[in-house]
Amino acid sequence: MKRLTEKGFTMTELAIATTITLLFALSLYAVFYGLHNQLKKQNVYYETGRSARHSLDRISKDVKEAVQIVSSWGGNSTSDTSLVLKLPSINSNGEATDVSSQFDYVTYKLDSADTTHLVRSLDILGGTSAREGGADQTNQIVGRNVQTILFSSNGTGLSSFSSSALQGLKSINVAVTTQRQTVGTTQTTQLDSDLMLRNQLI
């Protein structure tokens, strides 16, 4: 009478099966790793773009409300990379209190403590202005991952203008470049906009 023998995998078959499984696992890892890196790149691209847009939007709001660009205020100066704006003081209803003599001042510049941060400072007319809660604000971050910012008019940086020439400007150009590195690549966003002072003093 013949004995039944149990059939199993040979060492060669096991080696082949193991190799196939390993190759399949490596393929899956490569796919998921690639997707993960792509997602990181997209997130960084979104962040740099959002930061550039937010910076321009915030500056645009103040420029449109400003009555003048001034050469300096409160230790800050207007230059190619910084901007000092003169805005009318407002009451709690958002109305100008006295456009001929009562003013608030807004400054934009790169933070000296971290030059990738664009910061905004507000100096209000104490006891009169109700702008933004009626309190001064210092170095509020309005943009991150900022590589460069340039303030100019008709292709000329604002540092080239005299004090009286700055006060007479009706419009400026603001160019913002944001940048961040991820997964061995650098994501860069460049935006610029021409902005007009709608409340300019005559």
PDB file of C-alpha atoms in Angstrom:
ATOM      1  CA  MET A   1       0.000   0.000   0.000  1.00  0.00           C
ATOM      2  CA  LYS A   2       1.397   3.420  -1.035  1.00  0.00           C
ATOM      3  CA  ARG A   3       1.830   6.126   1.576  1.00  0.00           C
ATOM      4  CA  LEU A   4       0.388   9.543   0.912  1.00  0.00           C
ATOM      5  CA  THR A   5       3.048  12.201   1.096  1.00  0.00           C
ATOM      6  CA  GLU A   6       2.298  15.819   2.115  1.00  0.00           C
ATOM      7  CA  LYS A   7       3.179  18.324  -0.562  1.00  0.00           C
ATOM      8  CA  GLY A   8       4.829  21.617   0.488  1.00  0.00           C
ATOM      9  CA  PHE A   9       6.756  24.507  -1.004  1.00  0.00           C
ATOM     10  CA  THR A  10      10.304  23.977  -2.004  1.00  0.00           C
ATOM     11  CA  MET A  11      12.969  26.449  -0.923  1.00  0.00           C
ATOM     12  CA  THR A  12      13.080  27.823  -4.451  1.00  0.00           C
ATOM     13  CA  GLU A  13       9.334  28.441  -4.501  1.00  0.00           C
ATOM     14  CA  LEU A  14       9.480  30.149  -1.104  1.00  0.00           C
ATOM     15  CA  ALA A  15      12.326  32.373  -2.276  1.00  0.00           C
ATOM     16  CA  ILE A  16      10.401  33.369  -5.393  1.00  0.00           C
ATOM     17  CA  ALA A  17       7.220  34.094  -3.405  1.00  0.00           C
ATOM     18  CA  THR A  18       9.161  36.139  -0.860  1.00  0.00           C
ATOM     19  CA  THR A  19      10.870  38.130  -3.598  1.00  0.00           C
ATOM     20  CA  ILE A  20       7.568  38.876  -5.342  1.00  0.00           C
ATOM     21  CA  THR A  21       5.981  39.983  -2.053  1.00  0.00           C
ATOM     22  CA  LEU A  22       8.953  42.205  -1.256  1.00  0.00           C
ATOM     23  CA  LEU A  23       8.907  43.802  -4.701  1.00  0.00           C
ATOM     24  CA  PHE A  24       5.177  44.446  -4.388  1.00  0.00           C
ATOM     25  CA  ALA A  25       5.664  46.034  -0.959  1.00  0.00           C
ATOM     26  CA  LEU A  26       8.485  48.226  -2.263  1.00  0.00           C
ATOM     27  CA  SER A  27       6.332  49.321  -5.192  1.00  0.00           C
ATOM     28  CA  LEU A  28       3.509  50.300  -2.840  1.00  0.00           C
ATOM     29  CA  TYR A  29       5.954  52.193  -0.625  1.00  0.00           C
ATOM     30  CA  ALA A  30       7.342  54.075  -3.623  1.00  0.00           C
ATOM     31  CA  VAL A  31       3.837  55.053  -4.724  1.00  0.00           C
ATOM     32  CA  PHE A  32       2.739  56.241  -1.279  1.00  0.00           C
ATOM     33  CA  TYR A  33       6.057  58.009  -0.644  1.00  0.00           C
ATOM     34  CA  GLY A  34       5.735  59.831  -3.954  1.00  0.00           C
ATOM     35  CA  LEU A  35       2.154  60.843  -3.177  1.00  0.00           C
ATOM     36  CA  HIS A  36       3.195  62.032   0.282  1.00  0.00           C
ATOM     37  CA  ASN A  37       5.984  64.188  -1.147  1.00  0.00           C
ATOM     38  CA  GLN A  38       3.683  65.588  -3.809  1.00  0.00           C
ATOM     39  CA  LEU A  39       1.128  66.496  -1.151  1.00  0.00           C
ATOM     40  CA  LYS A  40       3.817  68.248   0.893  1.00  0.00           C
ATOM     41  CA  LYS A  41       4.900  70.229  -2.162  1.00  0.00           C
ATOM     42  CA  GLN A  42       1.315  71.242  -2.913  1.00  0.00           C
ATOM     43  CA  ASN A  43       0.761  72.331   0.692  1.00  0.00           C
ATOM     44  CA  VAL A  44       3.920  74.442   0.672  1.00  0.00           C
ATOM     45  CA  TYR A  45       2.973  75.954  -2.698  1.00  0.00           C
ATOM     46  CA  TYR A  46      -0.436  76.834  -1.268  1.00  0.00           C
ATOM     47  CA  GLU A  47       1.119  78.342   1.874  1.00  0.00           C
ATOM     48  CA  THR A  48       3.586  80.536  -0.023  1.00  0.00           C
ATOM     49  CA  GLY A  49       0.854  81.704  -2.382  1.00  0.00           C
ATOM     50  CA  ARG A  50      -1.544  82.440   0.453  1.00  0.00           C
ATOM     51  CA  SER A  51       1.110  84.396   2.351  1.00  0.00           C
ATOM     52  CA  ALA A  52       1.936  86.544  -0.683  1.00  0.00           C
ATOM     53  CA  ARG A  53      -1.743  87.236  -1.383  1.00  0.00           C
ATOM     54  CA  HIS A  54      -2.515  88.044   2.255  1.00  0.00           C
ATOM     55  CA  SER A  55       0.437  90.446   2.419  1.00  0.00           C
ATOM     56  CA  LEU A  56      -0.691  92.286  -0.709  1.00  0.00           C
ATOM     57  CA  ASP A  57      -4.321  92.394   0.400  1.00  0.00           C
ATOM     58  CA  ARG A  58      -3.414  93.903   3.780  1.00  0.00           C
ATOM     59  CA  ILE A  59      -1.097  96.502   2.296  1.00  0.00           C
ATOM     60  CA  SER A  60      -3.662  97.326  -0.397  1.00  0.00           C
ATOM     61  CA  LYS A  61      -6.342  98.065   2.199  1.00  0.00           C
ATOM     62  CA  ASP A  62      -4.140 100.574   4.004  1.00  0.00           C
ATOM     63  CA  VAL A  63      -2.743 102.204   0.849  1.00  0.00           C
ATOM     64  CA  LYS A  64      -6.225 102.804  -0.534  1.00  0.00           C
ATOM     65  CA  GLU A  65      -7.238 104.493   2.722  1.00  0.00           C
ATOM     66  CA  ALA A  66      -4.027 106.510   3.113  1.00  0.00           C
ATOM     67  CA  VAL A  67      -3.848 110.244   2.507  1.00  0.00           C
ATOM     68  CA  GLN A  68      -0.074 110.259   2.030  1.00  0.00           C
ATOM     69  CA  ILE A  69       3.125 108.252   2.005  1.00  0.00           C
ATOM     70  CA  VAL A  70       5.532 109.828   4.493  1.00  0.00           C
ATOM     71  CA  SER A  71       9.314 109.571   4.661  1.00  0.00           C
ATOM     72  CA  SER A  72       9.409 108.589   8.340  1.00  0.00           C
ATOM     73  CA  TRP A  73       7.405 108.187  11.519  1.00  0.00           C
ATOM     74  CA  GLY A  74       8.095 106.725  14.946  1.00  0.00           C
ATOM     75  CA  GLY A  75      11.597 105.577  14.093  1.00  0.00           C
ATOM     76  CA  ASN A  76      10.548 103.887  10.842  1.00  0.00           C
ATOM     77  CA  SER A  77      11.351 105.170   7.354  1.00  0.00           C
ATOM     78  CA  THR A  78       9.949 104.629   3.889  1.00  0.00           C
ATOM     79  CA  SER A  79      12.419 102.856   1.596  1.00  0.00           C
ATOM     80  CA  ASP A  80      12.547 100.212  -1.120  1.00  0.00           C
ATOM     81  CA  THR A  81      11.683  97.572   1.511  1.00  0.00           C
ATOM     82  CA  SER A  82       9.567  99.491   4.028  1.00  0.00           C
ATOM     83  CA  LEU A  83       6.529 101.733   3.820  1.00  0.00           C
ATOM     84  CA  VAL A  84       5.071 104.382   6.139  1.00  0.00           C
ATOM     85  CA  LEU A  85       1.498 105.485   5.455  1.00  0.00           C
ATOM     86  CA  LYS A  86      -0.497 108.391   6.847  1.00  0.00           C
ATOM     87  CA  LEU A  87      -4.185 107.554   7.345  1.00  0.00           C
ATOM     88  CA  PRO A  88      -7.043 109.722   8.615  1.00  0.00           C
ATOM     89  CA  SER A  89      -8.045 109.070  12.212  1.00  0.00           C
ATOM     90  CA  ILE A  90     -11.558 107.630  12.429  1.00  0.00           C
ATOM     91  CA  ASN A  91     -14.355 107.493  14.978  1.00  0.00           C
ATOM     92  CA  SER A  92     -16.292 104.429  16.102  1.00  0.00           C
ATOM     93  CA  ASN A  93     -18.486 104.695  12.997  1.00  0.00           C
ATOM     94  CA  GLY A  94     -15.468 104.520  10.695  1.00  0.00           C
ATOM     95  CA  GLU A  95     -15.747 108.178   9.696  1.00  0.00           C
ATOM     96  CA  ALA A  96     -12.752 110.512   9.491  1.00  0.00           C
ATOM     97  CA  THR A  97     -12.546 112.771  12.540  1.00  0.00           C
ATOM     98  CA  ASP A  98     -10.618 115.618  10.899  1.00  0.00           C
ATOM     99  CA  VAL A  99      -8.880 114.840   7.630  1.00  0.00           C
ATOM    100  CA  SER A 100      -6.858 118.054   7.810  1.00  0.00           C
ATOM    101  CA  SER A 101      -5.174 117.537  11.178  1.00  0.00           C
ATOM    102  CA  GLN A 102      -5.868 114.146  12.811  1.00  0.00           C
ATOM    103  CA  PHE A 103      -3.965 111.123  11.537  1.00  0.00           C
ATOM    104  CA  ASP A 104      -2.885 107.555  12.262  1.00  0.00           C
ATOM    105  CA  TYR A 105       0.295 105.970  10.887  1.00  0.00           C
ATOM    106  CA  VAL A 106       0.896 102.469   9.535  1.00  0.00           C
ATOM    107  CA  THR A 107       4.299 100.927   8.842  1.00  0.00           C
ATOM    108  CA  TYR A 108       5.175  97.810   6.835  1.00  0.00           C
ATOM    109  CA  LYS A 109       8.650  96.281   6.983  1.00  0.00           C
ATOM    110  CA  LEU A 110      10.510  92.994   7.340  1.00  0.00           C
ATOM    111  CA  ASP A 111      10.933  91.984  10.969  1.00  0.00           C
ATOM    112  CA  SER A 112      14.521  92.497  12.142  1.00  0.00           C
ATOM    113  CA  ALA A 113      14.174  89.446  14.422  1.00  0.00           C
ATOM    114  CA  ASP A 114      13.077  87.227  11.511  1.00  0.00           C
ATOM    115  CA  THR A 115      13.429  88.745   8.061  1.00  0.00           C
ATOM    116  CA  THR A 116      11.061  86.160   6.557  1.00  0.00           C
ATOM    117  CA  HIS A 117       8.200  87.868   8.418  1.00  0.00           C
ATOM    118  CA  LEU A 118       6.459  90.936   7.013  1.00  0.00           C
ATOM    119  CA  VAL A 119       5.159  92.960   9.957  1.00  0.00           C
ATOM    120  CA  ARG A 120       2.691  95.812  10.323  1.00  0.00           C
ATOM    121  CA  SER A 121       2.672  98.458  13.047  1.00  0.00           C
ATOM    122  CA  LEU A 122      -0.117 100.930  13.800  1.00  0.00           C
ATOM    123  CA  ASP A 123       0.336 104.206  15.685  1.00  0.00           C
ATOM    124  CA  ILE A 124      -3.030 105.857  16.290  1.00  0.00           C
ATOM    125  CA  LEU A 125      -3.854 109.364  17.475  1.00  0.00           C
ATOM    126  CA  GLY A 126      -4.381 108.641  21.161  1.00  0.00           C
ATOM    127  CA  GLY A 127      -7.688 109.685  22.688  1.00  0.00           C
ATOM    128  CA  THR A 128      -9.194 110.432  19.283  1.00  0.00           C
ATOM    129  CA  SER A 129      -8.916 107.569  16.823  1.00  0.00           C
ATOM    130  CA  ALA A 130     -11.026 104.428  17.179  1.00  0.00           C
ATOM    131  CA  ARG A 131      -9.144 102.609  14.423  1.00  0.00           C
ATOM    132  CA  GLU A 132      -8.826  98.884  15.166  1.00  0.00           C
ATOM    133  CA  GLY A 133     -10.037  99.197  18.734  1.00  0.00           C
ATOM    134  CA  GLY A 134      -8.285 102.482  19.433  1.00  0.00           C
ATOM    135  CA  ALA A 135      -4.958 100.940  20.427  1.00  0.00           C
ATOM    136  CA  ASP A 136      -1.464 100.943  18.983  1.00  0.00           C
ATOM    137  CA  GLN A 137      -0.204  97.699  17.478  1.00  0.00           C
ATOM    138  CA  THR A 138       3.429  96.734  17.014  1.00  0.00           C
ATOM    139  CA  ASN A 139       4.989  94.255  14.599  1.00  0.00           C
ATOM    140  CA  GLN A 140       1.902  92.224  13.772  1.00  0.00           C
ATOM    141  CA  ILE A 141       2.873  89.450  11.352  1.00  0.00           C
ATOM    142  CA  VAL A 142       0.938  89.796   8.091  1.00  0.00           C
ATOM    143  CA  GLY A 143       3.148  87.602   5.893  1.00  0.00           C
ATOM    144  CA  ARG A 144       5.416  84.598   6.448  1.00  0.00           C
ATOM    145  CA  ASN A 145       8.131  82.990   4.307  1.00  0.00           C
ATOM    146  CA  VAL A 146       8.759  86.372   2.687  1.00  0.00           C
ATOM    147  CA  GLN A 147      11.919  86.353   0.596  1.00  0.00           C
ATOM    148  CA  THR A 148      11.727  89.934  -0.677  1.00  0.00           C
ATOM    149  CA  ILE A 149       9.367  92.897  -0.726  1.00  0.00           C
ATOM    150  CA  LEU A 150       9.791  95.956  -2.915  1.00  0.00           C
ATOM    151  CA  PHE A 151       7.939  99.269  -2.813  1.00  0.00           C
ATOM    152  CA  SER A 152       8.308 101.414  -5.923  1.00  0.00           C
ATOM    153  CA  SER A 153       6.592 103.932  -8.169  1.00  0.00           C
ATOM    154  CA  ASN A 154       6.951 103.934 -11.959  1.00  0.00           C
ATOM    155  CA  GLY A 155       9.833 101.493 -11.695  1.00  0.00           C
ATOM    156  CA  THR A 156      11.798 103.502  -9.118  1.00  0.00           C
ATOM    157  CA  GLY A 157      12.283 102.324  -5.534  1.00  0.00           C
ATOM    158  CA  LEU A 158      10.756 104.613  -2.912  1.00  0.00           C
ATOM    159  CA  SER A 159      14.149 105.246  -1.283  1.00  0.00           C
ATOM    160  CA  SER A 160      14.990 107.415  -4.314  1.00  0.00           C
ATOM    161  CA  PHE A 161      12.163 109.872  -3.610  1.00  0.00           C
ATOM    162  CA  SER A 162      12.478 112.971  -1.448  1.00  0.00           C
ATOM    163  CA  SER A 163      10.078 113.576   1.419  1.00  0.00           C
ATOM    164  CA  SER A 164       7.965 115.996  -0.628  1.00  0.00           C
ATOM    165  CA  ALA A 165       7.991 113.663  -3.637  1.00  0.00           C
ATOM    166  CA  LEU A 166       6.749 110.767  -1.491  1.00  0.00           C
ATOM    167  CA  GLN A 167       3.887 112.892  -0.205  1.00  0.00           C
ATOM    168  CA  GLY A 168       2.881 113.678  -3.778  1.00  0.00           C
ATOM    169  CA  LEU A 169       2.743 110.080  -5.011  1.00  0.00           C
ATOM    170  CA  LYS A 170      -0.709 108.984  -6.109  1.00  0.00           C
ATOM    171  CA  SER A 171       0.118 105.308  -6.594  1.00  0.00           C
ATOM    172  CA  ILE A 172       2.798 102.727  -5.808  1.00  0.00           C
ATOM    173  CA  ASN A 173       3.720  99.219  -6.873  1.00  0.00           C
ATOM    174  CA  VAL A 174       4.182  96.502  -4.283  1.00  0.00           C
ATOM    175  CA  ALA A 175       6.022  93.289  -5.228  1.00  0.00           C
ATOM    176  CA  VAL A 176       6.157  90.361  -2.810  1.00  0.00           C
ATOM    177  CA  THR A 177       8.152  87.148  -3.204  1.00  0.00           C
ATOM    178  CA  THR A 178       7.524  84.276  -0.804  1.00  0.00           C
ATOM    179  CA  GLN A 179       9.695  81.185  -0.710  1.00  0.00           C
ATOM    180  CA  ARG A 180       9.990  77.930   1.193  1.00  0.00           C
ATOM    181  CA  GLN A 181      11.988  74.735   0.766  1.00  0.00           C
ATOM    182  CA  THR A 182      10.500  71.255   0.974  1.00  0.00           C
ATOM    183  CA  VAL A 183      11.457  67.753  -0.187  1.00  0.00           C
ATOM    184  CA  GLY A 184      14.647  68.994  -1.800  1.00  0.00           C
ATOM    185  CA  THR A 185      12.915  71.671  -3.882  1.00  0.00           C
ATOM    186  CA  THR A 186      12.166  75.366  -3.449  1.00  0.00           C
ATOM    187  CA  GLN A 187       8.625  76.672  -3.878  1.00  0.00           C
ATOM    188  CA  THR A 188       8.465  80.348  -4.867  1.00  0.00           C
ATOM    189  CA  THR A 189       5.508  82.683  -5.392  1.00  0.00           C
ATOM    190  CA  GLN A 190       5.869  86.174  -6.859  1.00  0.00           C
ATOM    191  CA  LEU A 191       2.988  88.647  -6.826  1.00  0.00           C
ATOM    192  CA  ASP A 192       2.838  92.377  -7.461  1.00  0.00           C
ATOM    193  CA  SER A 193       0.121  94.980  -7.629  1.00  0.00           C
ATOM    194  CA  ASP A 194      -0.290  98.658  -8.503  1.00  0.00           C
ATOM    195  CA  LEU A 195      -2.106 100.430  -5.667  1.00  0.00           C
ATOM    196  CA  MET A 196      -3.665 103.884  -5.641  1.00  0.00           C
ATOM    197  CA  LEU A 197      -4.060 106.275  -2.707  1.00  0.00           C
ATOM    198  CA  ARG A 198      -7.749 107.098  -2.960  1.00  0.00           C
ATOM    199  CA  ASN A 199      -7.810 109.662  -0.137  1.00  0.00           C
ATOM    200  CA  GLN A 200      -4.675 111.555  -1.109  1.00  0.00           C
ATOM    201  CA  LEU A 201      -4.437 115.056   0.314  1.00  0.00           C
ATOM    202  CA  ILE A 202      -4.369 117.745  -2.367  1.00  0.00           C
TER     203      ILE A 202
END
